[in-house]
mmCIF file of C-alpha atoms in Angstrom:
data_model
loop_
_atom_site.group_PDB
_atom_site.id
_atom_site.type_symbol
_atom_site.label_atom_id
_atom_site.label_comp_id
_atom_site.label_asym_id
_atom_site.label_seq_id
_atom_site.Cartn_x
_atom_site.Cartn_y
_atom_site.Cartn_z
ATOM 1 C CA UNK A 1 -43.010 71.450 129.770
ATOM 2 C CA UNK A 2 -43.067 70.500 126.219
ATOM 3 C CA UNK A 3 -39.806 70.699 124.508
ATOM 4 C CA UNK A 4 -37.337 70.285 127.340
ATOM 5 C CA UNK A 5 -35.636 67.594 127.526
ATOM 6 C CA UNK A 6 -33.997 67.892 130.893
ATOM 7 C CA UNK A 7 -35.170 68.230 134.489
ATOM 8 C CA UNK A 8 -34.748 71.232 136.808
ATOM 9 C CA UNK A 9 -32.006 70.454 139.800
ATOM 10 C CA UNK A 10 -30.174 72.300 142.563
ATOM 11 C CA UNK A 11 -26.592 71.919 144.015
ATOM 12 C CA UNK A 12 -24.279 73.785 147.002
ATOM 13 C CA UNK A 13 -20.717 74.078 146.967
ATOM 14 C CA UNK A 14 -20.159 74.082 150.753
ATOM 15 C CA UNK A 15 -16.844 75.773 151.234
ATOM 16 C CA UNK A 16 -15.356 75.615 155.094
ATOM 17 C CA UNK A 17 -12.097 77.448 156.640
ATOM 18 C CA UNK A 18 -9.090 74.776 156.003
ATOM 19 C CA UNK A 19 -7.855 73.403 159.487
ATOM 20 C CA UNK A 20 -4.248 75.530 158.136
ATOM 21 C CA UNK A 21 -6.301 78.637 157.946
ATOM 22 C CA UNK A 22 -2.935 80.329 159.037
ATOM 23 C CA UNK A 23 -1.600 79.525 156.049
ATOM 24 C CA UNK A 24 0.448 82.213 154.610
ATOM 25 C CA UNK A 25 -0.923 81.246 151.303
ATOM 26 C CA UNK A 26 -4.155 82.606 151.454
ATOM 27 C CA UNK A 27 -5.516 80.380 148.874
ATOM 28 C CA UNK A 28 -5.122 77.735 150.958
ATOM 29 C CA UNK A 29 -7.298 79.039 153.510
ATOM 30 C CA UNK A 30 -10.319 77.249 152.628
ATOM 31 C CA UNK A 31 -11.838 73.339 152.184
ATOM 32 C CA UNK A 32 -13.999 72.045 150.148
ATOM 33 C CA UNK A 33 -16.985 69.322 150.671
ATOM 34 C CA UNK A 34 -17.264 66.608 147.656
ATOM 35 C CA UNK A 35 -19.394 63.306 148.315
ATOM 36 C CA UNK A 36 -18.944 60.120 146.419
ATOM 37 C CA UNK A 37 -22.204 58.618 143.563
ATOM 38 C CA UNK A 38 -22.658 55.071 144.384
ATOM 39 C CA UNK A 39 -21.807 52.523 141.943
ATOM 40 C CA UNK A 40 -25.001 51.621 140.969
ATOM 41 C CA UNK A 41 -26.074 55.126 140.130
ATOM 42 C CA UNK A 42 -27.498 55.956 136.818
ATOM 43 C CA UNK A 43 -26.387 59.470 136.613
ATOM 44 C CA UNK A 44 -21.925 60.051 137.258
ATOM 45 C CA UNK A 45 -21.661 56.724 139.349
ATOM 46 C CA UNK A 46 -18.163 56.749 141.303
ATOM 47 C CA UNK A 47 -18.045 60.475 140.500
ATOM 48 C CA UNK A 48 -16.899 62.811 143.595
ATOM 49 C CA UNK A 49 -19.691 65.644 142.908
ATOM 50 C CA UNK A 50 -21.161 68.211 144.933
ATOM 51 C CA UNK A 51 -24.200 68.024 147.286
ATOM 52 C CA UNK A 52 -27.676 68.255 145.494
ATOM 53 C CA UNK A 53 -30.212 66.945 143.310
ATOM 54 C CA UNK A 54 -33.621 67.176 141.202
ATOM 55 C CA UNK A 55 -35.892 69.914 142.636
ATOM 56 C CA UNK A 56 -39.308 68.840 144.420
ATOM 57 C CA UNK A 57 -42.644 70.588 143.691
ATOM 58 C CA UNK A 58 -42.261 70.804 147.720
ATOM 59 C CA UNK A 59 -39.661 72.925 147.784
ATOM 60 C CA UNK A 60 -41.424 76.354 146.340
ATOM 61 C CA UNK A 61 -44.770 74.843 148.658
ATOM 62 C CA UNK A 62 -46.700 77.600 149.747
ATOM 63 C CA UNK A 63 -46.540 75.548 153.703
ATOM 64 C CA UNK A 64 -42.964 77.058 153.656
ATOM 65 C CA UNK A 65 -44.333 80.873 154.093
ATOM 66 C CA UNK A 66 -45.618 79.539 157.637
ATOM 67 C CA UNK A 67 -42.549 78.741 158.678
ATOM 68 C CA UNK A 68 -40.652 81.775 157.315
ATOM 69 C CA UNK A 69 -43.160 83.538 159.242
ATOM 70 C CA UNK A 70 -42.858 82.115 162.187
ATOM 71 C CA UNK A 71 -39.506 83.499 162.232
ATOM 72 C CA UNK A 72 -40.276 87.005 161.631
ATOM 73 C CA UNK A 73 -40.434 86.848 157.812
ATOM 74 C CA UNK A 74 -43.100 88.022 155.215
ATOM 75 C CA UNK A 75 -43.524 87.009 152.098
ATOM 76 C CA UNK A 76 -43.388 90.399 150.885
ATOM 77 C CA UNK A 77 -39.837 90.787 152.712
ATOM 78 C CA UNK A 78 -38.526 87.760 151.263
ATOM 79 C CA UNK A 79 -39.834 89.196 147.863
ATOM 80 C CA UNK A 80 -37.934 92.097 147.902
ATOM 81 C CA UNK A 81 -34.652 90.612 149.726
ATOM 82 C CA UNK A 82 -34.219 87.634 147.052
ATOM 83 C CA UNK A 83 -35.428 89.186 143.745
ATOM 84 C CA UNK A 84 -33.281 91.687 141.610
ATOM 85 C CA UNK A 85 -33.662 93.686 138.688
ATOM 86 C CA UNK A 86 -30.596 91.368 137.532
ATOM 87 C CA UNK A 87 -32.163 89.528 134.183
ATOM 88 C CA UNK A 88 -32.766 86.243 135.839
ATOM 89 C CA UNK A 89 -31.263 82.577 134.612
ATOM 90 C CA UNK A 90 -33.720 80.822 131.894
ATOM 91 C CA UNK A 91 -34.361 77.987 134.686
ATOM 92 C CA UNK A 92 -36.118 80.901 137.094
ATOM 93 C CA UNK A 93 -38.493 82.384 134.141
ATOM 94 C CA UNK A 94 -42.195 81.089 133.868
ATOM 95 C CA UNK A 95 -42.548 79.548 137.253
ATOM 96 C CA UNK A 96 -46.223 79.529 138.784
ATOM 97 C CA UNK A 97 -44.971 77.854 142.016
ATOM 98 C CA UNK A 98 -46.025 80.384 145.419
ATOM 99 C CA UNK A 99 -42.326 80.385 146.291
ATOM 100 C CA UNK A 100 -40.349 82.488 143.907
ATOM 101 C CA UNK A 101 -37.477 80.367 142.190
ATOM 102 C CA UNK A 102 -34.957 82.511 143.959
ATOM 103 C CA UNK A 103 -35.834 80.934 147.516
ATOM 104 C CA UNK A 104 -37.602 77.293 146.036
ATOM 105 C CA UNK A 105 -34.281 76.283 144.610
ATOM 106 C CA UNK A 106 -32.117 77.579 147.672
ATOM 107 C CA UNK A 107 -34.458 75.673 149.643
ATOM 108 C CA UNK A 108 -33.734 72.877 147.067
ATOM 109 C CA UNK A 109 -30.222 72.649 147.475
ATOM 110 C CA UNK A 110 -30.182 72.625 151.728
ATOM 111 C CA UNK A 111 -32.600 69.920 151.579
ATOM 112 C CA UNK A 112 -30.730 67.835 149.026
ATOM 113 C CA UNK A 113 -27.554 68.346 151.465
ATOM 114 C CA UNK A 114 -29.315 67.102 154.556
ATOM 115 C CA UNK A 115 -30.874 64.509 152.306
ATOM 116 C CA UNK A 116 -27.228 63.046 151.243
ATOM 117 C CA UNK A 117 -24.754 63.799 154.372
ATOM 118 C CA UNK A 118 -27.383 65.304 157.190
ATOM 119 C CA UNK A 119 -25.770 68.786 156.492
ATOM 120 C CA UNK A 120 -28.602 70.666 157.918
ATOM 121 C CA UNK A 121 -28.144 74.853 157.246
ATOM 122 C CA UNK A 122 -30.886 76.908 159.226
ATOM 123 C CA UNK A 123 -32.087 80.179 160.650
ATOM 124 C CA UNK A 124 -33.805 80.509 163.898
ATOM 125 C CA UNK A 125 -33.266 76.606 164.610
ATOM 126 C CA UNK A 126 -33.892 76.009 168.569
ATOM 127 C CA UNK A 127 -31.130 73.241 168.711
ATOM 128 C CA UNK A 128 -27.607 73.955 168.446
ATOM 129 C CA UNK A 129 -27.417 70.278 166.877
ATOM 130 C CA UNK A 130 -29.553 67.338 166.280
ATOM 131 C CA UNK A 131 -28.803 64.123 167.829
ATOM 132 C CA UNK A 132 -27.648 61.179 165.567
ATOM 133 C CA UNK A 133 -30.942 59.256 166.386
ATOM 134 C CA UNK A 134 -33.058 62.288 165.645
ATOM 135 C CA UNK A 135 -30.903 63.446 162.775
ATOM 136 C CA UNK A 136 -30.957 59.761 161.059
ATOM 137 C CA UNK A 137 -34.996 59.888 161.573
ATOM 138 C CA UNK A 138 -35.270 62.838 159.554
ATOM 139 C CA UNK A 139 -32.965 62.535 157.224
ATOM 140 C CA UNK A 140 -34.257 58.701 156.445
ATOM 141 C CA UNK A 141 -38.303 60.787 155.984
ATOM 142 C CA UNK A 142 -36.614 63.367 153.861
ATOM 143 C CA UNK A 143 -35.143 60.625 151.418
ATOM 144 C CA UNK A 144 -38.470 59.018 151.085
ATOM 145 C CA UNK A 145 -40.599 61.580 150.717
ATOM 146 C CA UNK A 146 -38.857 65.420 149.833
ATOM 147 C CA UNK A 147 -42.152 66.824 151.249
ATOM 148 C CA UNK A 148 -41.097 66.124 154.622
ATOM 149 C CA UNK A 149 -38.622 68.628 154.484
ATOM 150 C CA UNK A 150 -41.219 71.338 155.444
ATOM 151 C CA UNK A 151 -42.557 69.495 158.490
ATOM 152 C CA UNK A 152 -39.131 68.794 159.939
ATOM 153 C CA UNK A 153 -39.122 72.813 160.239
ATOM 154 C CA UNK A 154 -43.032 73.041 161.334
ATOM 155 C CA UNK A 155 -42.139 70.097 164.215
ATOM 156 C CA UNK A 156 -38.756 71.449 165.148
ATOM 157 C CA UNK A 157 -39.252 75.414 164.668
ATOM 158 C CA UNK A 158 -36.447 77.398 162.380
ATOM 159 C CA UNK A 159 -36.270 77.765 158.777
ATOM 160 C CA UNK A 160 -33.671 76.858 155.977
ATOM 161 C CA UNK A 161 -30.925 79.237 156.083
ATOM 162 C CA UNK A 162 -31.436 80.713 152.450
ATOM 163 C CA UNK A 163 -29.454 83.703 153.192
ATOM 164 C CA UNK A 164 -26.071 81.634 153.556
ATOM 165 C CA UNK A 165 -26.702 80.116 150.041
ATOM 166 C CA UNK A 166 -24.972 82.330 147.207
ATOM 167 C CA UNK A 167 -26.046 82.415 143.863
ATOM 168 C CA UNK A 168 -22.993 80.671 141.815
ATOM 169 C CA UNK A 169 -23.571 80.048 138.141
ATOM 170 C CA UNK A 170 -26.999 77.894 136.248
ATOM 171 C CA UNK A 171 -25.173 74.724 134.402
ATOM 172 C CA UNK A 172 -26.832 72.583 131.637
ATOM 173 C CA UNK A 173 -25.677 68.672 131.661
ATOM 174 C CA UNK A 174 -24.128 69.032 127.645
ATOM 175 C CA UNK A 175 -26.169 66.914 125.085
ATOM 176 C CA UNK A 176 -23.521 63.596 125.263
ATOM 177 C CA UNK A 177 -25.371 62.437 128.496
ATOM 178 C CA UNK A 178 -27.913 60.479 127.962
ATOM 179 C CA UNK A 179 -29.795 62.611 131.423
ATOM 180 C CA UNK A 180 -29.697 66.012 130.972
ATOM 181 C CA UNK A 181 -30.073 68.951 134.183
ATOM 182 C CA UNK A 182 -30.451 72.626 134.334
ATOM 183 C CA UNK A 183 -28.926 73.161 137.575
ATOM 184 C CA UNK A 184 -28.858 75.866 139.648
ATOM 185 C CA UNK A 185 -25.312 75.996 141.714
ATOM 186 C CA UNK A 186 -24.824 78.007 144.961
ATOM 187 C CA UNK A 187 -22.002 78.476 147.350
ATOM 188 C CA UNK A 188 -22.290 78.580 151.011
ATOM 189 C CA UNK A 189 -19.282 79.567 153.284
ATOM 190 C CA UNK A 190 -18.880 78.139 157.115
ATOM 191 C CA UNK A 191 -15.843 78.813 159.677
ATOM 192 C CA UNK A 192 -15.567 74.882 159.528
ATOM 193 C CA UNK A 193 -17.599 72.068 157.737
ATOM 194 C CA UNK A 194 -19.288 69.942 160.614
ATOM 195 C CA UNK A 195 -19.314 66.406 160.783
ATOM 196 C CA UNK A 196 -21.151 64.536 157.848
ATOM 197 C CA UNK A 197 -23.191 61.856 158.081
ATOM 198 C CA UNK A 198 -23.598 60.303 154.244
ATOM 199 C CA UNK A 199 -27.302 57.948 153.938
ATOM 200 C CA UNK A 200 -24.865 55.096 152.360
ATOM 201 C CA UNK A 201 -27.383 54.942 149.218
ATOM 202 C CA UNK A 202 -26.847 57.414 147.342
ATOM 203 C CA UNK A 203 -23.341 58.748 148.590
ATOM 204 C CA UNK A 204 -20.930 56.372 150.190
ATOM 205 C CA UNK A 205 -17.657 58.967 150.434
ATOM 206 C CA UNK A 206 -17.165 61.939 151.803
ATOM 207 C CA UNK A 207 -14.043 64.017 151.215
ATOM 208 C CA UNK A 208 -13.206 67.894 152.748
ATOM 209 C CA UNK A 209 -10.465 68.667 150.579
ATOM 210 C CA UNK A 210 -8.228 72.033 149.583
ATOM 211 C CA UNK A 211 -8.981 72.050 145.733
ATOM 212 C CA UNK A 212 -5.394 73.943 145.397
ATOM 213 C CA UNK A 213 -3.503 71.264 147.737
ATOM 214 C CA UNK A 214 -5.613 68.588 146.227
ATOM 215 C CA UNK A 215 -5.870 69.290 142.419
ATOM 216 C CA UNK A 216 -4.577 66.228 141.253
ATOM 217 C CA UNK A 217 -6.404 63.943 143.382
ATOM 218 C CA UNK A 218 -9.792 66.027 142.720
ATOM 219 C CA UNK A 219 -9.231 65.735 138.498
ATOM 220 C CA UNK A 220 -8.027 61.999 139.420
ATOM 221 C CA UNK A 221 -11.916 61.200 141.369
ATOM 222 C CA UNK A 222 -13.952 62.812 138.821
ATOM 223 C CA UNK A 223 -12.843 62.881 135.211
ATOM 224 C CA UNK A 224 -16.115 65.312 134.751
ATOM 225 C CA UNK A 225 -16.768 68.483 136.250
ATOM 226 C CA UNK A 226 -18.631 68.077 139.495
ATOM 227 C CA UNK A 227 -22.101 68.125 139.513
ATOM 228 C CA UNK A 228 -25.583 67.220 141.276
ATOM 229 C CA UNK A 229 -25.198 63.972 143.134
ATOM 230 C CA UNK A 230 -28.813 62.835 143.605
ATOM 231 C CA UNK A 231 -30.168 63.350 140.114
#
């Protein structure tokens, strides 16, 4: 759009219960997934950051009401479940896309997870768990080609969990960065984070970490706030 001088993006804080979840310190209950920028990156290299990246005209395709359908939602139910008479963030407001920015940029930030660490968050999905053959295929045809997010689901059956994915906060990179982002953050809660598989491009570290056990080493990894890691 004329004017704007940054790109649209999507992130997900994945939050998981803490292996110490008997903790009598309640705040200590819970873990938190970071993944490591390469080097070489031109956006926060090195930086520990959250999962997610630039949003993909694929990700607010109309393909993806087939496959909501499929299992057992309409459009008109998705409508009505995901948009509020809340005034909206800027970043959802004159969008022509089919999918309504609500869903498109939930849909956004799952695929950018599975993209980076094969964190794959679904509805409906027939397997339990992809095997690390079938998992690496997929996640390798995501990373090329973001488009190939919707016919993972029409091959495999299911649809992205967007009902796990929380609305957080909408973040704009300040003006001192060369790349600027209007990101839309959400938060997503799990009884424990699963096993993560990084691509080794774009992330080469994972870390689960308490952010109250860990505060020091988390300010000590990133000396910026976290942020999209794929951008």
């Amino acid at each position: 759009m004329a004017g704007r001088f940054w790109r649209e993006a999507a992130s997900l804080m994945v939050v998981g219960r803490a292996a110490s979840a008997d903790s009598k310190i309640p705040k200590e209950g819970f873990e938190v997934l970071f993944l490591k920028r390469n080097e070489k990156s031109s956006f926060m290299p090195n930086s520990y950051v959250f999962p997610g990246g630039v949003s993909e005209p694929s990700d607010f395709s109309e393909e993806w009401f087939d496959v909501f359908k499929k299992c057992g939602y309409e459009p008109s139910s998705l409508l009505k479940e995901f948009r509020t008479n809340a005034p909206p963030p800027m970043m959802y407001s004159n969008k022509t896309y089919p999918i309504i920015p609500e869903i498109g940029f939930r849909i956004g930030a799952i695929r950018e997870a599975f993209e980076e660490c094969g964190l794959l968050i679904t509805h409906h999905f027939p397997f339990k768990t992809l095997d690390k053959v079938e998992l690496g295929k997929w996640q390798k045809n995501v990373h090329q080609d973001a488009s190939q997010f919707v016919v993972m689901f029409q091959e495999l059956g299911g649809c992205p969990g967007i009902w796990d994915l929380h609305e957080w906060i909408s973040w704009l990179t300040p003006t001192h960065l060369s790349r600027r982002f209007d990101t839309a953050f959400f938060i997503t809660f799990m009884e424990k984070i699963p096993n993560i598989f990084p691509d080794d491009k774009e992330v080469v570290d994972v870390k689960v970490v308490s952010p109250f056990r860990n505060y020091e080493a988390v300010a000590q990894w990133s000396h910026q706030p976290a942020t999209t890691s794929d951008l």
